[in-house]
XYZ file of C-alpha atoms in Angstrom:
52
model
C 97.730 110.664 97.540
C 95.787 113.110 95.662
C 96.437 113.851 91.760
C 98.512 116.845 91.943
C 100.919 114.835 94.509
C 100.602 111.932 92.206
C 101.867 113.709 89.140
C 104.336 115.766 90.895
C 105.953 112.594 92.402
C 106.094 111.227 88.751
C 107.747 114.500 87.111
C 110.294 113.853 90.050
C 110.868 110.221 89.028
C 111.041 110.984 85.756
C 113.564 113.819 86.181
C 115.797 111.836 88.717
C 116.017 109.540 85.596
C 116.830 112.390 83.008
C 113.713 111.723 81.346
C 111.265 114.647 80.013
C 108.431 114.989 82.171
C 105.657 115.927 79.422
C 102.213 115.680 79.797
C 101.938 112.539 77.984
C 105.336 111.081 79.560
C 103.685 111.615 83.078
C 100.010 110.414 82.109
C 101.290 107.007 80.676
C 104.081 106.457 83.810
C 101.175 107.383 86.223
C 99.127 105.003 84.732
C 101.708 102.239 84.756
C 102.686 103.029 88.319
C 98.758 102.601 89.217
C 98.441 99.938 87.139
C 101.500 97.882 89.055
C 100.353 98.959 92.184
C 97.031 97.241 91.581
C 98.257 94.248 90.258
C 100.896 93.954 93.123
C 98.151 93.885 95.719
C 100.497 96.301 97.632
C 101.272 100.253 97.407
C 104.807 100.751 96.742
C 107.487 103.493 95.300
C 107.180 104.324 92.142
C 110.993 103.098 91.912
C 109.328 99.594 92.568
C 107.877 99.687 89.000
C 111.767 98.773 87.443
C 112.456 96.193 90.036
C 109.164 94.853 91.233
């Protein structure tokens, strides 16, 4: 997924979870989405992230 898809999947998420979606709120969730996808060995929903 490209940057633009990746950010507008996190404003979703964050949304859906009546959470601002701010720059910085996106950056650091994007980052910890990427960050558990890497570590998990796997690519998975961003939902994944709350219950591995």
């Amino acid at each position: 997924m490209d940057s633009s898809g990746k950010k507008a999947v996190i404003e979703k998420y964050l949304e859906d979870k009546g959470e601002k979606a701010g720059a910085v709120n996106v950056q650091l969730t994007k980052a910890s989405a990427e960050m558990f996808c890497r570590t998990s060995g796997e690519t998975k929903r961003v939902r994944d992230i709350e219950t591995g």
